[in-house]
Amino acid sequence: MRFYEILEKHYDYIFPFQNSTYDFIREGLNPQDKVLDVACGTGSYTIALRKEGILSCGLDLEESMIRIAEKKAEEQGIQGDFIVSNMLDMDLVHEGGLRRIFIIGNSLVHLNSLNQIKSFITTAINLLNEDGDLVIQIINYDRILKEHIDHLPTIHVPEISLTFERNYTYDAEAHLVDFSSKLTLQGETEEASVLLFPLKSEELVHLLMEAGFEEIHLYGSFKKDPYTDSSLPLIVVAKKKLS
């Protein structure tokens, strides 16, 4: 089974809207600013920005996710703007002039090489306004590799009797992580896996600088805790121009 097929029906239970995440994404934006939510899933953050008059557009490779996002927007009386597209083709489906691009949920590392990630970052900076920035959130792969971590915390959703197990197997020769998941809902289990590129913080910063970003900040949470070796996520804000 394809990885996101087991998530789509329960996505908003497994990855619910987080106020701290939204506040981080929202900070510094004004009504009529153009924003692109890459790998938007079911569009919760895109819709929330739209409610505040921010011209947010959600992009996702999974057509089923986009259909859910469009339905959610309609139910909330919001004019949604959602596109089915590969993240590497975002310049083909958006005209640019963006104040912010954000890609969260460990989505960037679904690209399987440094060259693909470099291509994404280069495209992103070209789509941004002069005062624009790129927000990235991934898992802290420095820690994953150093400590040989083989799983992430299991997600429990007791109100619907759901558990979501997440296991990592690192292939040193291929330099890829096999991310296998097991979703159990009311006693029935489905499994899927996907390969991820274990992008280290130093590699990401280098690619951002090489692309031309002039100011880069690293955080260990959406509450702006400092990024350390023990942080679970790595969150990066890369500004096109110095503040």
Coordinates of N, CA and C in Angstrom, one line a residue:
M1 N 0.8 -1.2 0.0 CA 0.0 0.0 0.0 C 0.9 1.2 0.0
R2 N 0.5 2.2 -0.8 CA 1.2 3.5 -0.8 C 1.1 4.2 0.5
F3 N 2.2 4.9 0.9 CA 2.4 5.4 2.3 C 1.2 6.2 2.7
Y4 N 0.8 7.2 1.9 CA -0.2 8.1 2.3 C -1.6 7.6 2.2
E5 N -1.8 6.5 1.5 CA -3.1 5.9 1.4 C -3.7 5.5 2.8
I6 N -2.8 5.1 3.7 CA -3.2 4.6 5.0 C -3.4 5.8 6.0
L7 N -3.0 7.0 5.6 CA -3.1 8.2 6.4 C -4.3 9.1 6.1
E8 N -4.7 9.1 4.8 CA -5.5 10.2 4.3 C -6.9 10.3 5.0
K9 N -7.5 9.1 5.4 CA -8.8 9.2 6.0 C -8.7 9.7 7.5
H10 N -7.5 9.6 8.1 CA -7.4 9.9 9.5 C -6.3 10.9 9.7
Y11 N -5.9 11.6 8.6 CA -4.8 12.5 8.7 C -5.0 13.6 9.8
D12 N -6.2 14.2 9.9 CA -6.4 15.3 10.8 C -6.4 14.8 12.3
Y13 N -6.6 13.5 12.5 CA -6.5 12.9 13.8 C -5.0 12.7 14.2
I14 N -4.3 12.2 13.2 CA -2.9 11.8 13.5 C -2.0 13.1 13.6
F15 N -2.3 14.0 12.7 CA -1.5 15.3 12.6 C -2.5 16.5 12.8
P16 N -3.0 16.7 14.0 CA -4.0 17.7 14.2 C -3.4 19.1 14.1
F17 N -4.2 20.1 13.9 CA -3.8 21.5 13.8 C -3.2 21.9 15.2
Q18 N -2.0 22.5 15.1 CA -1.3 22.9 16.3 C -1.2 24.5 16.3
N19 N -1.6 25.1 17.4 CA -1.6 26.5 17.4 C -0.2 27.1 17.4
S20 N 0.8 26.4 18.0 CA 2.2 26.8 18.0 C 2.8 26.8 16.6
T21 N 2.4 25.7 15.9 CA 2.8 25.6 14.5 C 2.2 26.8 13.6
Y22 N 1.0 27.0 13.8 CA 0.3 28.1 13.0 C 0.9 29.4 13.4
D23 N 1.1 29.7 14.7 CA 1.7 31.0 15.1 C 3.0 31.2 14.4
F24 N 3.8 30.2 14.3 CA 5.2 30.3 13.7 C 5.0 30.6 12.2
I25 N 4.1 29.8 11.5 CA 3.9 30.0 10.1 C 3.3 31.4 9.8
R26 N 2.5 31.9 10.7 CA 1.7 33.1 10.5 C 2.6 34.4 10.8
E27 N 3.6 34.2 11.6 CA 4.3 35.4 12.1 C 4.9 36.2 10.9
G28 N 4.6 37.5 11.0 CA 5.2 38.5 10.0 C 4.4 38.6 8.7
L29 N 3.3 37.8 8.6 CA 2.5 37.9 7.4 C 1.4 38.9 7.5
N30 N 1.1 39.6 6.4 CA 0.0 40.5 6.3 C -1.1 40.1 5.3
P31 N -2.3 40.6 5.5 CA -3.3 40.3 4.5 C -2.9 40.6 3.1
Q32 N -3.2 39.8 2.2 CA -2.9 39.9 0.7 C -1.4 39.4 0.4
D33 N -0.7 39.0 1.5 CA 0.6 38.4 1.2 C 0.3 37.0 0.5
K34 N 1.2 36.7 -0.4 CA 1.1 35.4 -1.1 C 2.0 34.4 -0.4
V35 N 1.4 33.2 -0.1 CA 2.1 32.2 0.6 C 1.8 30.8 0.0
L36 N 2.8 30.0 -0.1 CA 2.7 28.6 -0.7 C 3.0 27.6 0.4
D37 N 2.0 26.7 0.7 CA 2.1 25.6 1.6 C 2.4 24.4 0.8
V38 N 3.7 23.9 0.8 CA 4.1 22.8 0.0 C 3.9 21.5 0.8
A39 N 3.4 20.5 0.2 CA 3.0 19.2 0.9 C 2.0 19.6 1.9
C40 N 0.9 20.2 1.5 CA -0.1 20.8 2.5 C -1.0 19.7 3.2
G41 N -0.9 18.5 2.7 CA -1.8 17.5 3.3 C -3.3 17.9 3.1
T42 N -4.0 17.9 4.2 CA -5.5 18.2 4.1 C -5.7 19.7 4.2
G43 N -4.7 20.5 4.2 CA -4.8 22.0 4.0 C -5.2 22.8 5.2
S44 N -5.0 22.3 6.4 CA -5.5 23.0 7.6 C -4.8 24.3 7.8
Y45 N -3.5 24.4 7.5 CA -2.8 25.7 7.7 C -3.1 26.6 6.6
T46 N -3.2 26.1 5.4 CA -3.6 26.9 4.2 C -4.9 27.6 4.5
I47 N -5.9 26.8 4.9 CA -7.3 27.4 5.2 C -7.2 28.4 6.3
A48 N -6.5 28.1 7.4 CA -6.4 29.1 8.5 C -5.8 30.4 8.0
L49 N -4.8 30.4 7.2 CA -4.2 31.6 6.6 C -5.2 32.4 5.8
R50 N -6.0 31.6 4.9 CA -7.0 32.2 4.1 C -8.1 33.0 4.9
K51 N -8.4 32.4 6.1 CA -9.4 33.1 6.9 C -8.9 34.4 7.4
E52 N -7.6 34.7 7.4 CA -7.1 36.0 7.8 C -6.7 36.8 6.6
G53 N -7.2 36.5 5.4 CA -7.0 37.3 4.3 C -5.6 37.1 3.6
I54 N -4.9 36.1 4.0 CA -3.6 35.9 3.4 C -3.8 34.9 2.2
L55 N -3.2 35.3 1.1 CA -3.4 34.5 -0.1 C -2.6 33.3 -0.2
S56 N -3.0 32.3 0.6 CA -2.3 31.0 0.7 C -2.8 30.0 -0.3
C57 N -1.8 29.3 -0.8 CA -2.1 28.2 -1.8 C -1.5 26.9 -1.3
G58 N -2.2 25.9 -1.3 CA -1.8 24.6 -0.9 C -1.4 23.7 -2.0
L59 N -0.3 23.0 -2.0 CA 0.2 22.1 -3.0 C 0.5 20.8 -2.4
D60 N 0.0 19.7 -3.0 CA 0.3 18.4 -2.6 C 0.3 17.4 -3.7
L61 N 1.2 16.4 -3.6 CA 1.2 15.4 -4.7 C 0.0 14.4 -4.7
E62 N -0.6 14.3 -3.5 CA -1.7 13.3 -3.4 C -3.0 14.0 -3.7
E63 N -3.6 13.5 -4.8 CA -4.9 14.1 -5.2 C -6.0 13.9 -4.1
S64 N -5.9 12.7 -3.5 CA -6.9 12.5 -2.4 C -6.8 13.5 -1.3
M65 N -5.6 13.9 -0.9 CA -5.4 14.9 0.1 C -6.0 16.3 -0.3
I66 N -5.8 16.6 -1.6 CA -6.3 17.9 -2.1 C -7.8 17.9 -2.1
R67 N -8.4 16.8 -2.5 CA -9.9 16.7 -2.5 C -10.4 16.9 -1.1
I68 N -9.8 16.3 -0.1 CA -10.2 16.6 1.3 C -10.0 18.0 1.7
A69 N -8.9 18.6 1.3 CA -8.6 20.0 1.6 C -9.7 20.9 1.0
E70 N -10.0 20.7 -0.2 CA -11.0 21.5 -0.9 C -12.4 21.4 -0.2
K71 N -12.7 20.2 0.2 CA -14.0 19.9 0.9 C -14.0 20.7 2.2
K72 N -12.9 20.6 3.0 CA -12.8 21.3 4.2 C -13.0 22.8 4.0
A73 N -12.3 23.4 3.0 CA -12.4 24.8 2.8 C -13.9 25.2 2.4
E74 N -14.5 24.4 1.6 CA -15.9 24.7 1.2 C -16.8 24.6 2.4
E75 N -16.6 23.6 3.3 CA -17.4 23.5 4.5 C -17.3 24.7 5.5
Q76 N -16.1 25.3 5.4 CA -15.8 26.5 6.3 C -16.1 27.8 5.6
G77 N -16.6 27.7 4.4 CA -17.0 29.0 3.7 C -15.8 29.7 3.2
I78 N -14.7 29.0 2.9 CA -13.4 29.6 2.4 C -13.2 29.3 1.0
Q79 N -12.8 30.3 0.2 CA -12.4 30.1 -1.2 C -11.0 29.4 -1.2
G80 N -10.9 28.1 -1.3 CA -9.6 27.4 -1.2 C -8.9 27.6 -2.5
D81 N -7.6 27.4 -2.4 CA -6.7 27.4 -3.6 C -5.7 26.3 -3.4
F82 N -6.0 25.1 -4.1 CA -5.2 23.9 -3.9 C -4.8 23.4 -5.2
I83 N -3.6 22.8 -5.3 CA -3.1 22.3 -6.5 C -2.5 20.9 -6.3
V84 N -2.7 20.0 -7.2 CA -2.0 18.7 -7.2 C -0.8 18.8 -8.0
S85 N 0.4 18.7 -7.3 CA 1.7 18.8 -8.0 C 2.8 18.2 -7.2
N86 N 3.8 17.8 -7.9 CA 5.1 17.4 -7.3 C 5.8 18.7 -6.8
M87 N 6.4 18.6 -5.6 CA 7.0 19.8 -5.1 C 8.2 20.3 -5.9
L88 N 8.8 19.5 -6.8 CA 9.8 19.9 -7.7 C 9.3 20.7 -8.9
D89 N 8.0 20.7 -9.1 CA 7.4 21.4 -10.2 C 6.6 22.6 -9.7
M90 N 6.8 23.1 -8.5 CA 6.0 24.2 -8.0 C 6.1 25.5 -8.9
D91 N 7.2 25.7 -9.6 CA 7.4 26.8 -10.4 C 6.5 26.7 -11.7
L92 N 6.0 25.5 -12.0 CA 5.2 25.3 -13.1 C 3.7 25.6 -12.8
V93 N 3.4 25.6 -11.5 CA 2.0 25.8 -11.1 C 1.7 27.0 -10.3
H94 N 2.8 27.8 -10.0 CA 2.6 29.0 -9.3 C 3.5 30.1 -9.9
E95 N 2.9 31.3 -10.0 CA 3.6 32.4 -10.8 C 4.7 33.1 -9.9
G96 N 4.7 32.8 -8.6 CA 5.8 33.4 -7.8 C 5.2 34.7 -7.1
G97 N 6.1 35.6 -6.8 CA 5.8 36.8 -6.0 C 5.4 36.4 -4.6
L98 N 6.0 35.4 -4.0 CA 5.6 34.9 -2.7 C 6.3 35.6 -1.5
R99 N 5.6 35.8 -0.5 CA 6.2 36.3 0.7 C 6.8 35.2 1.6
R100 N 6.1 34.0 1.5 CA 6.6 32.9 2.3 C 6.3 31.6 1.6
I101 N 7.2 30.6 1.6 CA 7.0 29.2 1.3 C 7.2 28.4 2.5
F102 N 6.3 27.5 2.9 CA 6.6 26.7 4.0 C 6.4 25.2 3.6
I103 N 7.3 24.4 4.1 CA 7.2 22.9 3.9 C 7.5 22.2 5.2
I104 N 6.4 21.7 5.9 CA 6.6 21.1 7.2 C 6.2 19.7 7.2
G105 N 6.2 19.0 8.4 CA 5.8 17.6 8.4 C 6.8 16.7 7.9
N106 N 8.1 17.0 7.9 CA 9.1 16.2 7.4 C 9.0 15.8 5.9
S107 N 8.3 16.7 5.2 CA 8.0 16.5 3.8 C 9.2 16.6 2.8
L108 N 10.1 17.5 3.1 CA 11.2 17.8 2.2 C 12.1 16.6 2.0
V109 N 12.2 15.7 3.0 CA 13.1 14.6 2.9 C 12.5 13.4 2.1
H110 N 11.3 13.6 1.6 CA 10.7 12.6 0.6 C 11.5 12.7 -0.7
L111 N 12.2 13.8 -0.9 CA 13.1 13.9 -2.1 C 14.3 13.1 -1.7
N112 N 14.8 12.3 -2.6 CA 15.7 11.2 -2.3 C 17.2 11.5 -2.5
S113 N 17.6 12.8 -2.8 CA 19.0 13.1 -3.0 C 19.2 14.5 -2.6
L114 N 20.5 14.9 -2.4 CA 20.9 16.3 -2.2 C 20.6 17.1 -3.4
N115 N 20.8 16.5 -4.6 CA 20.5 17.2 -5.8 C 19.0 17.6 -6.0
Q116 N 18.1 16.7 -5.6 CA 16.7 17.1 -5.7 C 16.4 18.1 -4.7
I117 N 16.9 18.0 -3.5 CA 16.7 19.0 -2.4 C 17.2 20.4 -2.9
K118 N 18.4 20.4 -3.5 CA 19.0 21.6 -4.0 C 18.1 22.2 -5.0
S119 N 17.5 21.4 -5.9 CA 16.6 21.9 -7.0 C 15.4 22.6 -6.3
F120 N 14.8 21.9 -5.3 CA 13.7 22.5 -4.6 C 14.0 23.9 -4.0
I121 N 15.2 24.0 -3.4 CA 15.5 25.2 -2.7 C 15.8 26.3 -3.7
T122 N 16.5 25.9 -4.8 CA 16.7 26.9 -5.9 C 15.4 27.5 -6.5
T123 N 14.5 26.6 -6.7 CA 13.2 27.0 -7.2 C 12.5 27.9 -6.2
A124 N 12.6 27.5 -5.0 CA 11.9 28.3 -3.9 C 12.4 29.7 -3.9
I125 N 13.7 29.9 -3.9 CA 14.2 31.3 -3.8 C 13.8 32.1 -5.0
N126 N 13.7 31.5 -6.1 CA 13.3 32.2 -7.3 C 11.8 32.6 -7.3
L127 N 11.0 31.9 -6.5 CA 9.6 32.2 -6.4 C 9.3 33.2 -5.4
L128 N 10.3 33.5 -4.5 CA 10.1 34.4 -3.4 C 10.3 35.9 -3.8
N129 N 9.5 36.8 -3.1 CA 9.8 38.2 -3.2 C 11.2 38.5 -2.6
E130 N 11.6 39.7 -2.8 CA 12.9 40.1 -2.2 C 12.9 40.0 -0.6
D131 N 11.7 40.3 0.0 CA 11.6 40.2 1.4 C 11.0 38.8 1.9
G132 N 11.0 37.8 1.0 CA 10.4 36.5 1.2 C 11.3 35.6 2.0
D133 N 10.7 34.5 2.6 CA 11.5 33.5 3.3 C 10.9 32.1 3.1
L134 N 11.7 31.2 3.4 CA 11.4 29.8 3.3 C 11.5 29.1 4.7
V135 N 10.4 28.4 5.0 CA 10.3 27.8 6.3 C 10.3 26.3 6.1
I136 N 11.2 25.6 6.7 CA 11.3 24.1 6.5 C 11.3 23.4 7.9
Q137 N 10.6 22.3 8.0 CA 10.6 21.5 9.2 C 10.8 20.1 8.9
I138 N 11.8 19.5 9.4 CA 12.1 18.1 9.2 C 12.5 17.4 10.6
I139 N 12.7 16.1 10.6 CA 13.2 15.5 11.7 C 14.7 15.8 11.9
N140 N 15.2 15.8 13.1 CA 16.6 16.0 13.3 C 17.4 14.8 13.0
Y141 N 17.8 14.7 11.7 CA 18.5 13.5 11.3 C 20.0 13.4 11.8
D142 N 20.6 14.5 12.3 CA 21.8 14.4 12.9 C 21.7 13.5 14.1
R143 N 20.6 13.6 14.9 CA 20.4 12.8 16.1 C 20.0 11.4 15.7
I144 N 19.1 11.3 14.6 CA 18.7 9.9 14.2 C 19.9 9.1 13.8
L145 N 20.9 9.6 13.1 CA 22.0 8.8 12.6 C 23.0 8.6 13.8
K146 N 23.3 9.7 14.5 CA 24.3 9.6 15.6 C 23.8 8.6 16.7
E147 N 22.6 8.6 17.1 CA 22.1 7.8 18.2 C 21.4 6.5 17.7
H148 N 21.5 6.2 16.3 CA 21.0 5.0 15.7 C 19.5 4.8 16.2
I149 N 18.7 5.9 16.1 CA 17.3 5.8 16.5 C 16.5 5.0 15.4
D150 N 15.8 4.0 15.8 CA 15.1 3.2 14.9 C 13.5 3.3 14.9
H151 N 13.1 4.3 15.7 CA 11.6 4.6 15.7 C 11.4 6.0 16.2
L152 N 10.2 6.5 15.9 CA 9.7 7.7 16.4 C 8.6 7.4 17.4
P153 N 8.2 8.3 18.3 CA 7.2 8.0 19.3 C 5.9 7.6 18.6
T154 N 5.3 6.6 19.1 CA 4.0 6.2 18.6 C 2.9 7.2 18.9
I155 N 2.1 7.5 17.9 CA 1.0 8.4 18.0 C -0.3 7.7 18.5
H156 N -0.9 8.1 19.5 CA -2.1 7.5 20.0 C -3.3 8.5 19.9
V157 N -4.4 8.0 19.3 CA -5.6 8.8 19.3 C -6.7 8.0 19.9
P158 N -6.9 8.1 21.2 CA -7.8 7.2 22.0 C -9.3 7.4 21.6
E159 N -9.6 8.6 21.1 CA -11.1 8.9 20.8 C -11.6 8.1 19.7
I160 N -10.7 7.6 18.8 CA -11.1 6.7 17.7 C -10.3 5.4 17.7
S161 N -9.7 5.1 18.9 CA -9.0 3.8 19.0 C -7.9 3.6 17.9
L162 N -7.1 4.6 17.7 CA -6.1 4.6 16.7 C -4.7 4.7 17.2
T163 N -3.8 3.9 16.7 CA -2.4 4.0 17.0 C -1.6 4.1 15.7
F164 N -0.5 4.9 15.7 CA 0.3 5.0 14.5 C 1.7 4.8 14.9
E165 N 2.3 3.7 14.5 CA 3.7 3.3 14.8 C 4.6 3.7 13.7
R166 N 5.8 4.3 14.0 CA 6.7 4.8 13.0 C 8.1 4.3 13.3
N167 N 8.6 3.4 12.3 CA 9.9 2.8 12.5 C 10.9 3.2 11.4
Y168 N 12.1 3.4 11.8 CA 13.2 3.8 10.9 C 14.2 2.7 10.7
T169 N 14.6 2.4 9.5 CA 15.7 1.5 9.2 C 16.7 2.2 8.3
Y170 N 17.9 2.4 8.7 CA 18.8 3.2 7.9 C 19.7 2.3 7.1
D171 N 19.7 2.5 5.8 CA 20.5 1.8 4.8 C 21.8 2.7 4.6
A172 N 22.9 2.3 5.2 CA 24.1 3.1 5.1 C 24.6 3.1 3.6
E173 N 24.5 2.0 2.9 CA 25.1 2.0 1.6 C 24.3 2.9 0.6
A174 N 23.0 2.9 0.7 CA 22.1 3.8 -0.1 C 22.0 5.2 0.5
H175 N 22.4 5.3 1.8 CA 22.2 6.5 2.5 C 20.7 7.0 2.4
L176 N 19.8 6.1 2.8 CA 18.4 6.4 2.8 C 17.8 5.7 4.0
V177 N 16.7 6.2 4.5 CA 16.0 5.7 5.6 C 14.7 5.1 5.1
D178 N 14.4 3.8 5.5 CA 13.2 3.2 5.2 C 12.2 3.5 6.3
F179 N 11.3 4.3 6.1 CA 10.3 4.7 7.1 C 9.1 3.9 6.9
S180 N 8.9 2.9 7.8 CA 7.8 2.0 7.8 C 6.8 2.3 8.8
S181 N 5.5 2.3 8.5 CA 4.5 2.7 9.4 C 3.4 1.6 9.6
K182 N 2.8 1.6 10.7 CA 1.7 0.6 11.0 C 0.6 1.4 11.7
L183 N -0.5 1.5 11.0 CA -1.7 2.2 11.5 C -2.7 1.1 12.0
T184 N -3.1 1.2 13.2 CA -4.1 0.2 13.8 C -5.3 1.0 14.2
L185 N -6.5 0.7 13.6 CA -7.7 1.4 13.9 C -8.8 0.4 14.3
Q186 N -9.2 0.4 15.6 CA -10.2 -0.5 16.1 C -9.8 -1.9 15.8
G187 N -8.6 -2.3 16.0 CA -8.1 -3.7 15.9 C -7.7 -4.1 14.5
E188 N -7.9 -3.2 13.5 CA -7.5 -3.6 12.1 C -6.2 -2.8 11.8
T189 N -5.3 -3.5 11.2 CA -3.9 -2.9 10.9 C -3.6 -2.8 9.4
E190 N -3.0 -1.7 9.1 CA -2.5 -1.5 7.7 C -1.1 -1.0 7.8
E191 N -0.3 -1.4 6.9 CA 1.2 -1.1 6.9 C 1.6 -0.5 5.6
A192 N 2.6 0.4 5.6 CA 3.2 1.0 4.4 C 4.6 1.5 4.7
S193 N 5.3 1.8 3.7 CA 6.7 2.4 3.9 C 7.0 3.3 2.8
V194 N 8.0 4.2 3.1 CA 8.5 5.1 2.1 C 10.0 5.4 2.4
L195 N 10.8 5.7 1.4 CA 12.2 6.0 1.6 C 12.3 7.5 1.8
L196 N 13.2 7.8 2.8 CA 13.5 9.2 3.1 C 15.0 9.5 3.1
F197 N 15.3 10.7 2.7 CA 16.8 11.1 2.7 C 17.1 11.8 4.0
P198 N 18.1 11.2 4.8 CA 18.4 11.7 6.1 C 19.3 13.0 6.0
L199 N 18.6 14.1 5.8 CA 19.3 15.4 5.6 C 19.8 16.0 6.9
K200 N 21.0 16.2 6.9 CA 21.6 16.8 8.2 C 21.6 18.3 8.1
S201 N 21.6 18.9 9.3 CA 21.5 20.3 9.5 C 22.5 21.1 8.7
E202 N 23.8 20.6 8.8 CA 24.9 21.3 8.1 C 24.7 21.2 6.6
E203 N 24.2 20.1 6.1 CA 23.9 20.0 4.6 C 22.8 21.0 4.2
L204 N 21.8 21.1 5.0 CA 20.7 21.9 4.6 C 21.1 23.4 4.6
V205 N 21.8 23.8 5.7 CA 22.3 25.2 5.7 C 23.2 25.5 4.5
H206 N 24.1 24.6 4.2 CA 25.0 24.8 3.0 C 24.2 25.0 1.7
L207 N 23.2 24.1 1.5 CA 22.3 24.2 0.3 C 21.6 25.6 0.3
L208 N 21.1 26.0 1.4 CA 20.4 27.3 1.5 C 21.3 28.5 1.2
M209 N 22.5 28.4 1.7 CA 23.5 29.5 1.5 C 23.9 29.5 0.0
E210 N 24.2 28.3 -0.5 CA 24.6 28.1 -1.9 C 23.5 28.7 -2.9
A211 N 22.2 28.5 -2.5 CA 21.1 29.0 -3.3 C 21.0 30.6 -3.3
G212 N 21.6 31.2 -2.2 CA 21.5 32.6 -2.1 C 20.8 33.2 -1.0
F213 N 20.3 32.3 -0.1 CA 19.6 32.9 1.1 C 20.7 33.5 2.0
E214 N 20.3 34.7 2.5 CA 21.3 35.5 3.2 C 21.2 35.4 4.8
E215 N 20.1 35.0 5.3 CA 19.9 34.9 6.7 C 19.2 33.7 7.1
I216 N 19.8 32.8 7.9 CA 19.3 31.5 8.2 C 19.2 31.3 9.7
H217 N 18.0 30.9 10.2 CA 17.8 30.7 11.7 C 17.4 29.2 11.9
L218 N 17.9 28.6 12.9 CA 17.6 27.2 13.2 C 16.9 27.1 14.6
Y219 N 15.8 26.3 14.6 CA 15.1 26.2 15.9 C 14.8 24.7 16.2
G220 N 14.6 24.4 17.5 CA 14.3 23.0 17.9 C 12.8 22.8 18.1
S221 N 12.0 23.8 17.9 CA 10.5 23.6 18.0 C 9.8 24.8 17.4
F222 N 8.5 24.7 17.2 CA 7.8 25.8 16.7 C 7.5 26.9 17.8
K223 N 7.9 26.6 19.0 CA 7.9 27.6 20.0 C 9.2 28.4 20.1
K224 N 10.1 28.1 19.1 CA 11.4 28.8 18.9 C 12.4 28.4 20.0
D225 N 12.3 27.2 20.5 CA 13.4 26.7 21.4 C 14.6 26.6 20.5
P226 N 15.8 26.8 21.1 CA 17.1 26.7 20.4 C 17.2 25.3 19.8
Y227 N 17.8 25.2 18.6 CA 18.1 23.9 18.0 C 19.4 23.3 18.7
T228 N 19.3 22.1 19.2 CA 20.4 21.4 19.8 C 20.5 20.0 19.2
D229 N 21.6 19.3 19.6 CA 21.8 17.9 19.1 C 20.6 17.0 19.6
S230 N 20.0 17.4 20.7 CA 18.9 16.5 21.2 C 17.5 16.9 20.7
S231 N 17.4 17.9 19.9 CA 16.1 18.4 19.4 C 15.5 17.2 18.6
L232 N 14.2 17.1 18.7 CA 13.5 16.1 17.8 C 13.3 16.6 16.4
P233 N 12.8 17.8 16.3 CA 12.7 18.4 14.9 C 13.8 19.4 14.6
L234 N 14.0 19.7 13.4 CA 14.9 20.8 12.9 C 14.0 21.7 12.1
I235 N 13.9 23.0 12.6 CA 13.1 24.0 11.9 C 14.0 25.1 11.4
V236 N 13.9 25.4 10.2 CA 14.8 26.4 9.6 C 13.9 27.5 8.9
V237 N 14.3 28.8 9.2 CA 13.8 29.9 8.5 C 14.9 30.5 7.7
A238 N 14.8 30.5 6.4 CA 15.8 31.1 5.5 C 15.3 32.3 4.8
K239 N 15.9 33.5 5.1 CA 15.4 34.7 4.5 C 16.2 35.1 3.3
K240 N 15.5 35.5 2.3 CA 16.2 35.8 1.0 C 17.2 37.0 1.1
K241 N 16.8 38.0 1.9 CA 17.6 39.1 2.2 C 17.8 39.3 3.7
L242 N 18.9 39.9 4.1 CA 19.2 40.2 5.5 C 18.1 41.2 6.0
S243 N 17.7 41.0 7.2 CA 16.7 41.8 7.8 C 17.3 43.2 8.1

